[in-house]
Short mmCIF file of C-alpha atoms in Angstrom, two decimals:
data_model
loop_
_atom_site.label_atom_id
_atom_site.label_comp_id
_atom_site.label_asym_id
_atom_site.label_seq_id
_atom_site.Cartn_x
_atom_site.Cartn_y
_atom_site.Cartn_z
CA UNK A 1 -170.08 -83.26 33.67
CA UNK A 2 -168.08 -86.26 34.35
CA UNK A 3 -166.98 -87.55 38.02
CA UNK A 4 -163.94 -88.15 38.88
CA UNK A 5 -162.97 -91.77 39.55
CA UNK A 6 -162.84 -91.15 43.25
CA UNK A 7 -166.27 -89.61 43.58
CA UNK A 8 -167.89 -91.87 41.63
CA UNK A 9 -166.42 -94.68 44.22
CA UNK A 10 -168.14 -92.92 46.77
CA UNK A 11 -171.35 -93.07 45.53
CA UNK A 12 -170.75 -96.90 45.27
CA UNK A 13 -169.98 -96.91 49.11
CA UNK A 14 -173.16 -95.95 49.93
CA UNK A 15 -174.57 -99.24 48.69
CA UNK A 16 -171.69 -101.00 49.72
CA UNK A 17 -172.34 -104.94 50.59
CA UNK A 18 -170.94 -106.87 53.63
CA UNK A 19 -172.24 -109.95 51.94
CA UNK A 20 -172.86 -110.24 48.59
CA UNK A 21 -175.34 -111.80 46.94
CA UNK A 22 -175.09 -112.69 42.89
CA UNK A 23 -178.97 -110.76 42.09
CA UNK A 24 -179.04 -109.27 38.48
CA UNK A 25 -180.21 -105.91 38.34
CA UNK A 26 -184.05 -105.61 38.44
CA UNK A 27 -184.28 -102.22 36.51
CA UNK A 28 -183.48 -101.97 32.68
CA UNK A 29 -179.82 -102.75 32.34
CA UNK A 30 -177.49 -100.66 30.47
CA UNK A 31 -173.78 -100.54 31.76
CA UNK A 32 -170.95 -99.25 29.26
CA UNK A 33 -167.29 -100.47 31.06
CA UNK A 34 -165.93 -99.21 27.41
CA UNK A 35 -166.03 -95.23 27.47
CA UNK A 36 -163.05 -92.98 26.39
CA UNK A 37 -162.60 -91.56 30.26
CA UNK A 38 -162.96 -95.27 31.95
CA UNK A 39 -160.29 -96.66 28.72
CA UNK A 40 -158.62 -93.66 30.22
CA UNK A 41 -158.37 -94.25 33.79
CA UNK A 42 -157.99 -98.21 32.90
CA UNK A 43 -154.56 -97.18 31.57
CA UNK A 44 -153.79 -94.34 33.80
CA UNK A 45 -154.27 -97.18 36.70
CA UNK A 46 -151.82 -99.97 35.06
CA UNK A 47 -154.05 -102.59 34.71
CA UNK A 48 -153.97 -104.52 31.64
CA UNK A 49 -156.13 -104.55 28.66
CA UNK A 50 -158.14 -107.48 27.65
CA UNK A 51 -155.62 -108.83 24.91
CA UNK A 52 -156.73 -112.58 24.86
CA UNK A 53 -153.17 -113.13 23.27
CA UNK A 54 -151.53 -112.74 26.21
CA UNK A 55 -153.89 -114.49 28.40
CA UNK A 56 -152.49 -117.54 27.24
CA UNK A 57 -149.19 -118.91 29.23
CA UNK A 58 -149.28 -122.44 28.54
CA UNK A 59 -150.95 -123.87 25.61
CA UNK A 60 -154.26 -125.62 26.94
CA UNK A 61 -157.27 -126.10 25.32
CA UNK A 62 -160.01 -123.21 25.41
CA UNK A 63 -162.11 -122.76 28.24
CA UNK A 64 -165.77 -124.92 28.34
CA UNK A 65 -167.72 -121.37 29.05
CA UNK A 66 -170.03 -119.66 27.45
CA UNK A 67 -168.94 -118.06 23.99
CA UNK A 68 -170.67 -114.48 24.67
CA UNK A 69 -168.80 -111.05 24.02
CA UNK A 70 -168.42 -108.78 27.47
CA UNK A 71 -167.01 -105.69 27.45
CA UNK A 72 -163.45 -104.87 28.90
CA UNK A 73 -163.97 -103.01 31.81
CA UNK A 74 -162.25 -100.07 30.63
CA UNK A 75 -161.21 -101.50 27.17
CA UNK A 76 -161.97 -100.57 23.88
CA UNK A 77 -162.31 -104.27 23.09
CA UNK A 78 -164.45 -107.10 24.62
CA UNK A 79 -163.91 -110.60 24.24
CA UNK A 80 -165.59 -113.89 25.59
CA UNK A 81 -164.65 -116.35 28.50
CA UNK A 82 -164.67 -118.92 25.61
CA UNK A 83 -161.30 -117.60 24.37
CA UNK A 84 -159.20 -118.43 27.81
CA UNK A 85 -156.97 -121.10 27.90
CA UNK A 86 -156.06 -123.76 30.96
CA UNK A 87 -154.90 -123.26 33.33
CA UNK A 88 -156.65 -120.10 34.37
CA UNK A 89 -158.09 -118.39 37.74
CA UNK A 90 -161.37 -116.70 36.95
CA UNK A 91 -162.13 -114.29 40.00
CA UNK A 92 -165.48 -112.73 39.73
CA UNK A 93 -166.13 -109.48 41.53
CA UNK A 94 -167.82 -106.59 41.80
CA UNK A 95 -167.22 -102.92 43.67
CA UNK A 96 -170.11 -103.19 46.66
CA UNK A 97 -168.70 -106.32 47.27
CA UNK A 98 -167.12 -106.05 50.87
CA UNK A 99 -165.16 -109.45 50.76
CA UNK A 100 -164.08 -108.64 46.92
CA UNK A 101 -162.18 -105.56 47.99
CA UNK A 102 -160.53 -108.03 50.76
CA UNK A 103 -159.09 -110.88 48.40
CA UNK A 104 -158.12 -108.55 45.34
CA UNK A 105 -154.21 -107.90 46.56
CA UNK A 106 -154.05 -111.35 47.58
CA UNK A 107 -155.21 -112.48 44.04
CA UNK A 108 -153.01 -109.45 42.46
CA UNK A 109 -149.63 -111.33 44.82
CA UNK A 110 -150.92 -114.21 43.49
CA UNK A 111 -150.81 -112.91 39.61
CA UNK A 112 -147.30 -111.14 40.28
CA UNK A 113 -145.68 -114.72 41.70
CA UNK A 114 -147.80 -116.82 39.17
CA UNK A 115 -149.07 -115.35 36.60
CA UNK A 116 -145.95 -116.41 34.40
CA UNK A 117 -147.13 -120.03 34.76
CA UNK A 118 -151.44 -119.52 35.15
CA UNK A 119 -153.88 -117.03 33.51
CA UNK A 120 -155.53 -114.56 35.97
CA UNK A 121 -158.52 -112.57 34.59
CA UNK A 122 -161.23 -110.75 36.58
CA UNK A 123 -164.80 -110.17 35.39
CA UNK A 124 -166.38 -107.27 36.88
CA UNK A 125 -169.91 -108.68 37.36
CA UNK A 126 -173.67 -107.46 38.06
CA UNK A 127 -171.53 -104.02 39.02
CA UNK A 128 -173.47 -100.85 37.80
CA UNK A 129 -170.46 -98.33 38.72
CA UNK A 130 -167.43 -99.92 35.79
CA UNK A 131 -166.09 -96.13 37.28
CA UNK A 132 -166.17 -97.50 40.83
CA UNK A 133 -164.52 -101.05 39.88
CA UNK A 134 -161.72 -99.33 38.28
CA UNK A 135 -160.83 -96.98 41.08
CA UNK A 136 -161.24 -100.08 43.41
CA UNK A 137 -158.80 -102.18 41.10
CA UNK A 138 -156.71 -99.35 41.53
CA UNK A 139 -156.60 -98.83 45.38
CA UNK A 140 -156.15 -102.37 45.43
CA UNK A 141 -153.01 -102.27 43.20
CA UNK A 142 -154.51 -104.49 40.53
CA UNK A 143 -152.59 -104.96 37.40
CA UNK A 144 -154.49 -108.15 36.19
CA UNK A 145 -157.41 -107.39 33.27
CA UNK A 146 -160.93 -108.19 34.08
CA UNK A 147 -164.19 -108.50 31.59
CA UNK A 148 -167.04 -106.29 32.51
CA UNK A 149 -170.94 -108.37 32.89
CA UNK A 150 -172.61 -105.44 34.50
CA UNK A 151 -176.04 -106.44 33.32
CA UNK A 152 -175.88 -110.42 34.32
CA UNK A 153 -175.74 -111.63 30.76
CA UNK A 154 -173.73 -114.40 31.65
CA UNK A 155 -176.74 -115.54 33.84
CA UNK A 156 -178.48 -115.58 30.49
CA UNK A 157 -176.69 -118.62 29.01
CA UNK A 158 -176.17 -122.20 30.61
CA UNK A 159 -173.03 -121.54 32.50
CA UNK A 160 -173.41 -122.41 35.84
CA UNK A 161 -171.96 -119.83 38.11
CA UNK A 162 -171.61 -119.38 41.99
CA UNK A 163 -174.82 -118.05 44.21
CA UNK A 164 -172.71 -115.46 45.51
CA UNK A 165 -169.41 -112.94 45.34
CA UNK A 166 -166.85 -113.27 45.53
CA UNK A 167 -166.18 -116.52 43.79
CA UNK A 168 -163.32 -118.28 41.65
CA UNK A 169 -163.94 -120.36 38.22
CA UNK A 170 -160.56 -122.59 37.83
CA UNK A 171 -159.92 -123.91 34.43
CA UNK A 172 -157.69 -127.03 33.78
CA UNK A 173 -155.32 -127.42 30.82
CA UNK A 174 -157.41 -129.30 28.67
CA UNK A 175 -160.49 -126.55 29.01
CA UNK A 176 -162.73 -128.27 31.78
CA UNK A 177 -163.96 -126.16 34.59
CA UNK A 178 -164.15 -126.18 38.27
CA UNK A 179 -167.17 -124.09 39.45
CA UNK A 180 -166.16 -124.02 43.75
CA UNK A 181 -168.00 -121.04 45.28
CA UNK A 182 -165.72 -119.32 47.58
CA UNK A 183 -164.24 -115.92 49.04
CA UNK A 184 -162.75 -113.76 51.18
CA UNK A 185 -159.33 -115.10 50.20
CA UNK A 186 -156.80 -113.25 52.17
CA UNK A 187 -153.24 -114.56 50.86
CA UNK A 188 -152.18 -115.74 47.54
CA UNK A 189 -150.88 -119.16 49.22
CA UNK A 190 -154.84 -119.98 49.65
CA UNK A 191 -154.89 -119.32 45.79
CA UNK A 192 -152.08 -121.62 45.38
CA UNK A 193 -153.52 -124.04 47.73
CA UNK A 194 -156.96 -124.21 45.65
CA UNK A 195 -155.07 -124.54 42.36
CA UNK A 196 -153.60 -127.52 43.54
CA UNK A 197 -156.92 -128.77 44.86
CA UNK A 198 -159.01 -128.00 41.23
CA UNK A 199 -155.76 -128.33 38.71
CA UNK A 200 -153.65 -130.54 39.85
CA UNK A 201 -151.26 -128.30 39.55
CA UNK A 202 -148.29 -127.35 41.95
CA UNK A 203 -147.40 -123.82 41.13
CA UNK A 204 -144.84 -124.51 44.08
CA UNK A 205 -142.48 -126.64 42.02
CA UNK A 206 -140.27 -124.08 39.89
CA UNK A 207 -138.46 -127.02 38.28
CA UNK A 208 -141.97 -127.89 36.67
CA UNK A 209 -141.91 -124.86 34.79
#
């Protein structure tokens, strides 16, 4: 019998984390983000798909991570940090991740004032409960796509992440990448603010654009 979205979020309460730490789960890990009912409440929440063709607002080189397939959380279709292009805001997060469910409607302000200029994609990461992430992304009024790592594969490879969530990757135009660990953002002009700080770029100036 399947749960709804809402109960399912529940049960992810109970584990809930004030601070989170980035641990990979210790037990055998097997996490599907990609079933019919989570494609299902994906779509039934607005957020987007993972369509790397429309990731891409400006035409920057590809992104210097790793080139490993992760599932859409709630996508029929995975695809790989590899294929994002600069300039892009990587937000990593995960559903019992107290400060993550703080700084997601700051990011998604962010993505509605910016996203026409910079690439905002989430990954869902080291989360067990894809059910849980999308009815969080959906309280939170998240419209943005994220990729799904439940199982820590990305700590597999030699891309050098933060300790902790929540944390930002920022990627420049020509595909290099700022790894700052940081959180708890609570308005999208502190996005803006570490754009200009990691990209060099003013998202400010309209004329620019």
């Amino acid at each position: 019998m399947r749960l709804p979205a809402a109960a399912v979020a529940l049960v992810a309460a109970g584990v809930l984390l004030t601070g989170c730490d980035s641990v990979a789960p210790a037990f055998a890990c097997k996490v599907d983000a990609t079933t019919p009912e989570l494609i299902e409440d994906r779509a039934a929440a607005g957020i987007a798909d993972c369509d790397p063709a429309t990731w891409s607002v400006a035409d920057g080189a590809a992104a210097q991570l790793p080139d490993l397939e992760l599932d859409c959380l709630g996508g029929a279709d995975g695809a790989a940090l590899s294929q994002v292009r600069g300039p892009a805001v990587l937000n990593f997060w995960a559903s019992n991740c107290g400060p993550c469910r703080k700084e997601m409607p700051a990011l998604q302000e962010f993505y509605e004032a910016y996203g026409d200029r910079i690439t905002v994609l989430g990954v869902n990461w080291l989360d067990t409960y894809p059910g849980a992430a999308i009815d969080l992304a959906r309280q939170s009024g998240v419209t943005y796509p994220s990729l799904a790592d439940g199982c820590g594969d990305l700590q597999e490879t030699d891309a050098e992440l933060g300790v902790g969530l929540p944390f930002f990757l920022f990627v420049a135009e020509d595909g290099t990448v700022s790894r700052p660990h940081t959180g708890g953002v609570t308005s999208p002009d502190e996005i803006v603010a570490m754009v200009a700080d990691y990209l060099d770029l003013d998202l400010t100036d309209r004329a620019a654009s």
